[in-house]
GROMACS .gro file of C-alpha atoms in nm:
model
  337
    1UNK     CA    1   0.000   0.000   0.000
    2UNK     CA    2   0.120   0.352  -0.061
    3UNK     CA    3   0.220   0.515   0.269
    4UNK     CA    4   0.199   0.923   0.337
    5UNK     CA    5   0.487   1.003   0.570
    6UNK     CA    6   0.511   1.332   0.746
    7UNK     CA    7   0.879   1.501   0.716
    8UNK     CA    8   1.021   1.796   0.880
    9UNK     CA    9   1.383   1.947   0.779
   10UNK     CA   10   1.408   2.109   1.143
   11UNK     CA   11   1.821   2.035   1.154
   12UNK     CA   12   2.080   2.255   1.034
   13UNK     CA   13   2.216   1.947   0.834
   14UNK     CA   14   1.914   1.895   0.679
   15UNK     CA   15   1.853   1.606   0.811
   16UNK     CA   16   1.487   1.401   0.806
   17UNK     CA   17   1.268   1.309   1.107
   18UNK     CA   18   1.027   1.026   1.027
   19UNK     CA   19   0.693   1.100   1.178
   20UNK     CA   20   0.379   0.856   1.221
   21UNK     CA   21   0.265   0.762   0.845
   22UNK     CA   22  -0.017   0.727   0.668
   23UNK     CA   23  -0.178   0.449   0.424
   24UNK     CA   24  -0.341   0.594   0.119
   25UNK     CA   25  -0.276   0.547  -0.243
   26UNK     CA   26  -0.122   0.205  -0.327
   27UNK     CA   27   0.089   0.334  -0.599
   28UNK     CA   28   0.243   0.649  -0.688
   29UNK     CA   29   0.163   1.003  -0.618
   30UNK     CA   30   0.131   1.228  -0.909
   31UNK     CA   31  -0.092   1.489  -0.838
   32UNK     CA   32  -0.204   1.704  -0.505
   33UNK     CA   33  -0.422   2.026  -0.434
   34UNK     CA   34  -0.453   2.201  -0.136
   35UNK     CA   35  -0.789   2.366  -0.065
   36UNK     CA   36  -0.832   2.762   0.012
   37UNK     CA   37  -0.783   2.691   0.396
   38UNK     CA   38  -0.544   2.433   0.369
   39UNK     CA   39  -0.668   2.215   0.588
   40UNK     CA   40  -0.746   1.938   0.323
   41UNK     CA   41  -0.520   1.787   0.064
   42UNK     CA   42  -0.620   1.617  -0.234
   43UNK     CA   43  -0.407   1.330  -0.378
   44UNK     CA   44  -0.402   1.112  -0.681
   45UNK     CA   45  -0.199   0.886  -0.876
   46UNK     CA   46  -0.160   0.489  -0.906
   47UNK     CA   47  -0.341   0.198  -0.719
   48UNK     CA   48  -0.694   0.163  -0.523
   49UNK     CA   49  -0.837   0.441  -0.459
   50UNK     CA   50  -0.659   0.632  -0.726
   51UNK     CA   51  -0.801   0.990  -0.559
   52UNK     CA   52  -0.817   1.053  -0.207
   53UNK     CA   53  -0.910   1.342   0.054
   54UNK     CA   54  -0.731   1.397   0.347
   55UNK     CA   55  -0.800   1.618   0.675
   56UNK     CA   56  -0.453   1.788   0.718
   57UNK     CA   57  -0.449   1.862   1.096
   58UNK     CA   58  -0.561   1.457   1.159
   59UNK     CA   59  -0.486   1.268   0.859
   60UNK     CA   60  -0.821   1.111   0.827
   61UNK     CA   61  -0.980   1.016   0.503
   62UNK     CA   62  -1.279   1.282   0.366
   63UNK     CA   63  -1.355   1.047   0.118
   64UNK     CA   64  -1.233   0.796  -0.174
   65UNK     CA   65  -1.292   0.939  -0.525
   66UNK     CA   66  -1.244   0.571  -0.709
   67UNK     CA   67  -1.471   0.667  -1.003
   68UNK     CA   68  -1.176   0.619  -1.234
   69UNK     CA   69  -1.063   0.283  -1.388
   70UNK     CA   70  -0.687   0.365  -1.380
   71UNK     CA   71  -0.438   0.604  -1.282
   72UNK     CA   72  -0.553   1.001  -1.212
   73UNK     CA   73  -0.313   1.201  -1.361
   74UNK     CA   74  -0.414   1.553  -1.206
   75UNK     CA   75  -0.657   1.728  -0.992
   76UNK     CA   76  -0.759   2.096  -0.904
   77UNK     CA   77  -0.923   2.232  -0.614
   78UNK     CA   78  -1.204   2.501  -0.699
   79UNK     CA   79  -1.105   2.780  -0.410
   80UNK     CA   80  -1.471   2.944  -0.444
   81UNK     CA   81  -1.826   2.819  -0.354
   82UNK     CA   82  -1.966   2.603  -0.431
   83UNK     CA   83  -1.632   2.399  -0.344
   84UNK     CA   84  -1.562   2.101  -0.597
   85UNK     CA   85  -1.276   1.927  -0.725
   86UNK     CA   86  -1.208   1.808  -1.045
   87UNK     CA   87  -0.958   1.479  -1.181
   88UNK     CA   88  -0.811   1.369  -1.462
   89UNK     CA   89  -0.745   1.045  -1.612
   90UNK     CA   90  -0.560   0.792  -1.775
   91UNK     CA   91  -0.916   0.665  -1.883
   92UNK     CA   92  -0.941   0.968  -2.084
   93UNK     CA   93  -1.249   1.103  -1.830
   94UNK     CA   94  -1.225   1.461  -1.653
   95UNK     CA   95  -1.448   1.422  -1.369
   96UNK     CA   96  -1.591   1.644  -1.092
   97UNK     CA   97  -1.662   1.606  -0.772
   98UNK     CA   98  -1.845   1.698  -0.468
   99UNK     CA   99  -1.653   1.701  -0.159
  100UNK     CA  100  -1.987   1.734   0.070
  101UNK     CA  101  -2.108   1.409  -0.057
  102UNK     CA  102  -1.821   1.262  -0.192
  103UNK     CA  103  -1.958   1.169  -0.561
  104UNK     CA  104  -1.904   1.251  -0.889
  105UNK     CA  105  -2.157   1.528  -1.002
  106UNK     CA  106  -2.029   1.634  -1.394
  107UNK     CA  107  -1.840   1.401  -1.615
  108UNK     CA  108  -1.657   1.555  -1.949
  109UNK     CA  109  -1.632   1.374  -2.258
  110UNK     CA  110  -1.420   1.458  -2.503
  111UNK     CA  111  -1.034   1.362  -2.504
  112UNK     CA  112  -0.997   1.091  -2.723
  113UNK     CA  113  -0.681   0.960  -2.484
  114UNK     CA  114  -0.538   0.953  -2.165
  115UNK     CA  115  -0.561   1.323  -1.989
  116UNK     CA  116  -0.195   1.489  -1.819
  117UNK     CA  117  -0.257   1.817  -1.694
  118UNK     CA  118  -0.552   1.996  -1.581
  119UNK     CA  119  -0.615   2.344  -1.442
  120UNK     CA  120  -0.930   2.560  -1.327
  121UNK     CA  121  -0.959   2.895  -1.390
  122UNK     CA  122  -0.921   3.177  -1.088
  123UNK     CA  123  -1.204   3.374  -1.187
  124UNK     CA  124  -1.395   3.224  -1.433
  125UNK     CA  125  -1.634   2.862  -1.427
  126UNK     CA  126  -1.400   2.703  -1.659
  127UNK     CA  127  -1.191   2.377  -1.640
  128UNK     CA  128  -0.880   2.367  -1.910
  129UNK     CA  129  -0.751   2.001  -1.993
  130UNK     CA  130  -0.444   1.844  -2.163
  131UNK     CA  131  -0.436   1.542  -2.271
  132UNK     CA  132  -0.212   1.247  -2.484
  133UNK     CA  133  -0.447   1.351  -2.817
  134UNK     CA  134  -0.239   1.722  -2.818
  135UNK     CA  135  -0.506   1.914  -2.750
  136UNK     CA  136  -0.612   2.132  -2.485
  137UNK     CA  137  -0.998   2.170  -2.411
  138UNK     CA  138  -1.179   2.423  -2.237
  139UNK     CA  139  -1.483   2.351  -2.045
  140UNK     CA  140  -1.773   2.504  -1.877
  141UNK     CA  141  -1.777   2.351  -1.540
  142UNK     CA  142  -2.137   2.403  -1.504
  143UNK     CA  143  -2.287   2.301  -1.825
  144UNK     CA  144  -2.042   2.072  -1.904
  145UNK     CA  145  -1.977   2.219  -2.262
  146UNK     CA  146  -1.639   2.154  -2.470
  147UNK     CA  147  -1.642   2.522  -2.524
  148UNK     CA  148  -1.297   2.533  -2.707
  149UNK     CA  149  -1.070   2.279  -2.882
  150UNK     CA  150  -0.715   2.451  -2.857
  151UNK     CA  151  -0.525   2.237  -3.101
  152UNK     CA  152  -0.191   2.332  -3.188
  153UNK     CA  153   0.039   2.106  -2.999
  154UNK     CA  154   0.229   1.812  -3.183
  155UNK     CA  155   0.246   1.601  -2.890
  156UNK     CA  156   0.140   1.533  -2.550
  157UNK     CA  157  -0.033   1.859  -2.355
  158UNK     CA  158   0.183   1.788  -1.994
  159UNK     CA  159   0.188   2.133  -1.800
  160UNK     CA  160  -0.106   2.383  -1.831
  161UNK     CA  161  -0.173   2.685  -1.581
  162UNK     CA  162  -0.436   2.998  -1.619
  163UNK     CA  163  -0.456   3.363  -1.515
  164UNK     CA  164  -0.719   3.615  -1.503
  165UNK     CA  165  -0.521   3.815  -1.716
  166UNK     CA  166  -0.382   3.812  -2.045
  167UNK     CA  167  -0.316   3.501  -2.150
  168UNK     CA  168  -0.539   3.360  -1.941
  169UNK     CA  169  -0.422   2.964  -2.053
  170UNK     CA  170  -0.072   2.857  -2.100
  171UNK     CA  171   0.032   2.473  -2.229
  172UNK     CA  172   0.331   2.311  -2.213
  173UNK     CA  173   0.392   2.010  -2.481
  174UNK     CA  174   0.623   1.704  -2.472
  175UNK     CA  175   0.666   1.888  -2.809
  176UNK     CA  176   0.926   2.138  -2.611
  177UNK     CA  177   0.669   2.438  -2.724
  178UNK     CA  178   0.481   2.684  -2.524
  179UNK     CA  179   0.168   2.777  -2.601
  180UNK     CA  180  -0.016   3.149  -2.542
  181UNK     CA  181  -0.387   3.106  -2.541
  182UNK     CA  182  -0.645   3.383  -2.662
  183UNK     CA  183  -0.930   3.224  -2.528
  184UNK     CA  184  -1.229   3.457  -2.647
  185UNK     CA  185  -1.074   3.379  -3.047
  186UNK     CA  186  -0.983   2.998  -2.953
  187UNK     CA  187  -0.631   3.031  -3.091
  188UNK     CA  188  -0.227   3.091  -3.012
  189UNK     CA  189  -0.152   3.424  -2.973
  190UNK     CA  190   0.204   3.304  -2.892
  191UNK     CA  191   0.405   2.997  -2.925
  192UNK     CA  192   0.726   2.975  -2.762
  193UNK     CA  193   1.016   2.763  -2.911
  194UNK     CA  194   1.304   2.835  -2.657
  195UNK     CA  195   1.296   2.506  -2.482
  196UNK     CA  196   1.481   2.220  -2.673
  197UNK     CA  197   1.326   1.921  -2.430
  198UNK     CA  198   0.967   1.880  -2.350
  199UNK     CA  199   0.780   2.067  -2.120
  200UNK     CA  200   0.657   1.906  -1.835
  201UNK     CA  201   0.507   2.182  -1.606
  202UNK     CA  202   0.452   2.565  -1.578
  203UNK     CA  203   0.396   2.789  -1.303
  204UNK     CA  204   0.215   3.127  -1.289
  205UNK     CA  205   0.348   3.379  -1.062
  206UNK     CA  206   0.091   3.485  -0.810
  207UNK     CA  207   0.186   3.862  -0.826
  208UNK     CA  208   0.391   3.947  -1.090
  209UNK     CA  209   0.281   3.936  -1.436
  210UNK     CA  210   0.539   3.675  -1.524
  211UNK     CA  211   0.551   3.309  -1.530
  212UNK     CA  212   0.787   2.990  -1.524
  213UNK     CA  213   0.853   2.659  -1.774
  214UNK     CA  214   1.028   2.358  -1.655
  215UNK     CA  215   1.213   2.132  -1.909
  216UNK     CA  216   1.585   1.918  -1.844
  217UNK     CA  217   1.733   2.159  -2.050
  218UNK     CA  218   1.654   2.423  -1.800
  219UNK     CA  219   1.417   2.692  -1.641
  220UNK     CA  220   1.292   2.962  -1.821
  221UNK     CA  221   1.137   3.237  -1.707
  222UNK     CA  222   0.869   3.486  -1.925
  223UNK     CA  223   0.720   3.834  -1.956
  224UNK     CA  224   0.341   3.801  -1.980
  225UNK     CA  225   0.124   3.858  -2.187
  226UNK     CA  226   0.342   3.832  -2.498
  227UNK     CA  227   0.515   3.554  -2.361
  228UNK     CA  228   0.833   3.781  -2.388
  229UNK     CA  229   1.168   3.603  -2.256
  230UNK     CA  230   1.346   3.730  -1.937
  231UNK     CA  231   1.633   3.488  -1.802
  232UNK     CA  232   1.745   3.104  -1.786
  233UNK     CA  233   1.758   2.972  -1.427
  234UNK     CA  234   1.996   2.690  -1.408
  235UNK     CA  235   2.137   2.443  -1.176
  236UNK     CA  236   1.980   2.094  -1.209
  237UNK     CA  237   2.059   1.836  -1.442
  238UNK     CA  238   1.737   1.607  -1.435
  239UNK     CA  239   1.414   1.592  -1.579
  240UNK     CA  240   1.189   1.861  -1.346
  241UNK     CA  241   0.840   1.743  -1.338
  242UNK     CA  242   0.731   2.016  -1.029
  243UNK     CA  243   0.727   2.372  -0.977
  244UNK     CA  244   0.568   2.584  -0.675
  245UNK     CA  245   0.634   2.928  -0.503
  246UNK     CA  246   0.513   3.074  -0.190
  247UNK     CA  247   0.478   3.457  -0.139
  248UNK     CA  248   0.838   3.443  -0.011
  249UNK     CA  249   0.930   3.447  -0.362
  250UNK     CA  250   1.134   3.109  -0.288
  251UNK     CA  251   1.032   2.870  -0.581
  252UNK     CA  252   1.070   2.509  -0.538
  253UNK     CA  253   1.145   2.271  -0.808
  254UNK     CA  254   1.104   1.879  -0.765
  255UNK     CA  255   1.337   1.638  -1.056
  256UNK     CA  256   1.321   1.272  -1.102
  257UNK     CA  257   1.643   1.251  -0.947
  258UNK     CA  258   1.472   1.305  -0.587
  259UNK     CA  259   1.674   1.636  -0.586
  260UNK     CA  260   1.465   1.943  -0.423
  261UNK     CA  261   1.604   2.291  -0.563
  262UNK     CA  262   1.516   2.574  -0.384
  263UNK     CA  263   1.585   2.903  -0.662
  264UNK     CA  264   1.515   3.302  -0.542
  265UNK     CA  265   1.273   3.377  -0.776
  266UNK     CA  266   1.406   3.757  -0.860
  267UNK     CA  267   1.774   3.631  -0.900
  268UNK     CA  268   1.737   3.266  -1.013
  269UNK     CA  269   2.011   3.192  -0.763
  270UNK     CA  270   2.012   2.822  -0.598
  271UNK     CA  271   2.030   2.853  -0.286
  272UNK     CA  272   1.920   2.499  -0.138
  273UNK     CA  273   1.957   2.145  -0.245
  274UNK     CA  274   1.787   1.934  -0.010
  275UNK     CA  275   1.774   1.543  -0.160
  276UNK     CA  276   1.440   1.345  -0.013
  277UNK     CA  277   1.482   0.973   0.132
  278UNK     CA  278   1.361   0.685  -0.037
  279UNK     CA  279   1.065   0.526   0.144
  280UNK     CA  280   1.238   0.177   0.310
  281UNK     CA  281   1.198  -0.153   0.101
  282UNK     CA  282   1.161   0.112  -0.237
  283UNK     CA  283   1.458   0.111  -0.484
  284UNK     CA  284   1.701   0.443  -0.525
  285UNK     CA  285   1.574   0.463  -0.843
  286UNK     CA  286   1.205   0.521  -0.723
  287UNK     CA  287   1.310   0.900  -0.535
  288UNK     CA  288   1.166   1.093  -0.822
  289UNK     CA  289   0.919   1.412  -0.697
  290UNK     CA  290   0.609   1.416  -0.911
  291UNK     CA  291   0.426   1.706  -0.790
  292UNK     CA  292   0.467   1.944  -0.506
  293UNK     CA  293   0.245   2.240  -0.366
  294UNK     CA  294   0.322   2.497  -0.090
  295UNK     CA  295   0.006   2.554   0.183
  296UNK     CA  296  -0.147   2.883   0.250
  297UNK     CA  297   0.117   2.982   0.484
  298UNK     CA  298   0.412   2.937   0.246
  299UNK     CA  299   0.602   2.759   0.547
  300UNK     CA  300   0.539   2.380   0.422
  301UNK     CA  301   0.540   2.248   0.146
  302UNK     CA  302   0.436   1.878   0.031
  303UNK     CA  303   0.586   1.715  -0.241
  304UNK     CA  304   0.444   1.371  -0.387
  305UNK     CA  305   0.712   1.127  -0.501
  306UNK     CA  306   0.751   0.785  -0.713
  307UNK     CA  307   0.836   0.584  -0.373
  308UNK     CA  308   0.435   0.630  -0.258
  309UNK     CA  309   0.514   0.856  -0.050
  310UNK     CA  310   0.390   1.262   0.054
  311UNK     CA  311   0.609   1.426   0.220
  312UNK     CA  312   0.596   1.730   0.388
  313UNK     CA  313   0.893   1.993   0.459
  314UNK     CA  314   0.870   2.298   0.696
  315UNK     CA  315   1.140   2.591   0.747
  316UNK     CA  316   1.438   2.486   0.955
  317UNK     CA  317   1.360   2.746   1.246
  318UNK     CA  318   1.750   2.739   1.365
  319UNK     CA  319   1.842   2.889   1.024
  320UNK     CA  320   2.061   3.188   1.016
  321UNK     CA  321   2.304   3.399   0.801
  322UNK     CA  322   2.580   3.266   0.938
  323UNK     CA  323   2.428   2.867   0.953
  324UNK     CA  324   2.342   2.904   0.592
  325UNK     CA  325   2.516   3.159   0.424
  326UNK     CA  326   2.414   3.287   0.084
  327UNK     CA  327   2.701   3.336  -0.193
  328UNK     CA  328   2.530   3.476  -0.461
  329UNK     CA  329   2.708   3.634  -0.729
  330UNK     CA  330   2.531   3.751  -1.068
  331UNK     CA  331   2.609   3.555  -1.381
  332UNK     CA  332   2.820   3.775  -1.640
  333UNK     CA  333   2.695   3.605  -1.940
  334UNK     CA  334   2.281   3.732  -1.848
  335UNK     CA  335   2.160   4.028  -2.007
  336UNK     CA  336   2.050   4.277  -1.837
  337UNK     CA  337   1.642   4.381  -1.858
   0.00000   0.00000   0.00000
């Protein structure tokens, strides 16, 4: 069975203290949503139940979502009322849910393969979807209507995020392109090229009007809304399949090697390298973060890894300037903007 383990980096060495864990999922974790409070998390990936609801203070079960017939690739929490989540399958079904009464209340048809990425937008009932068949779909949560086809995309639709503003839906491909979405003439305004490997998640920035692209090439990061390009951010050497920030401006990216690399978001500096533990009787191999999400607070974050496993990190609270210095010195070869 897939365990949930609770993880603290309280040391100055960084080192981990194994708290009481959890059975859940009985494969790996892929996907996890926080809700507005965070006091529940949402998880999904491999096994029986594929989708599950947690309390955060207790670790209780909410509720099993196991209306899927294999893995759940992604899932969204809607932050406004009515609350609702939504999932995302390998069984090519985008389903969602109520939390109150734990069943599925609107299934969307449409993807004619498995479904990657998923993303609900801030302001507006829709629910954008990314799928194996290169498209990306846009959907009316409450009527259920495909109301666009974005097609575009060569290959497989992995990373998607939306905005309130201008462009309001972003795609990354396994294609390695970027994709700028006018969604009230259902077409590209922009497509990116810059990346040479695919593009396997994106992250908008929750105050400035930029945003983020992961790929094993590197990190890039972009001027909205004409997608305009700013600076690399360097320093890992594995495929990243994670990205989150916190208000701190400290952005977090998650690689297959089990590496966590902590970047200032202004600077692109790497400042922290913190490596997780494989969960016992797992192979080295299976260290690789998935997914990962900071809470409300910005202080923890929870990652979701290919050993089973959520973990959860919080701030070491011994930290100083002289504990963990910061040598930072600007690159020569980056323009300056």
């Amino acid at each position: 069975r897939g365990v949930v383990r609770i993880w603290a980096c309280d040391h100055p060495d960084q080192r981990m203290k194994k708290e009481e864990p959890y059975y859940m999922l009985g494969g790996k974790v892929l996907d996890l949503a926080w809700n507005g409070e965070s006091n529940r998390l949402a998880v999904v990936g491999e096994g029986q139940p594929p989708a599950k609801v947690i309390m955060w203070d207790s670790g209780n079960s909410v509720g099993d979502m196991s209306g899927h017939t294999k893995k759940v690739n992604a899932v969204a929490f809607r932050q406004s009322r009515p609350f609702r989540i939504a999932t995302a399958g390998e069984d090519k079904m985008v389903r969602c849910w109520d939390l109150e009464y734990n069943r599925v209340i609107r299934d969307y048809h449409g993807h004619l393969s498995g479904v990657y990425s998923l993303s609900l937008h801030p302001t507006l009932d829709l629910l954008c979807t990314g799928g194996r068949d290169s498209v990306v779909r846009v959907w009316d949560i409450r009527t259920k209507a495909n109301v666009h086809t974005l097609t575009g995309h060569n290959q497989t639709v992995v990373g998607l995020a939306t905005q309130a503003l201008e462009p309001q839906v972003i795609s990354g491909s396994m294609d390695s392109t970027i994709r700028l979405w006018d969604l009230v003439a259902g077409r590209a305004s922009a497509v990116l090229t810059n990346h040479k490997k695919a593009v396997r998640s994106l992250l908008v920035h929750p105050t400035e009007y930029t945003f983020c692209s992961a790929s094993a090439d590197n990190l890039k990061k972009w001027k909205c809304p004409e997608g305009k390009f700013l600076h690399n951010i360097t320093g890992h050497n594995s495929i990243i399949n994670a990205l989150a920030i916190n208000q701190d401006n400290v952005m977090v990216a998650g690689g297959d090697n089990g590496k966590l690399h902590l970047y200032d978001w202004k600077t692109g500096y790497n400042f922290q390298t913190p490596e997780t533990v494989a969960q016992p009787g797992s192979l080295e191999s299976e260290r690789g973060i998935y997914c990962a999400a900071f809470d409300q607070s910005g202080s923890r974050l929870i990652t979701g890894e290919a050993d089973k496993t959520v973990k959860i990190w919080k701030e070491d609270p011994e930290a100083t300037a002289e504990t963990h210095p910061v040598n930072y010195e600007p690159p020569r070869e980056r323009k300056r903007y």
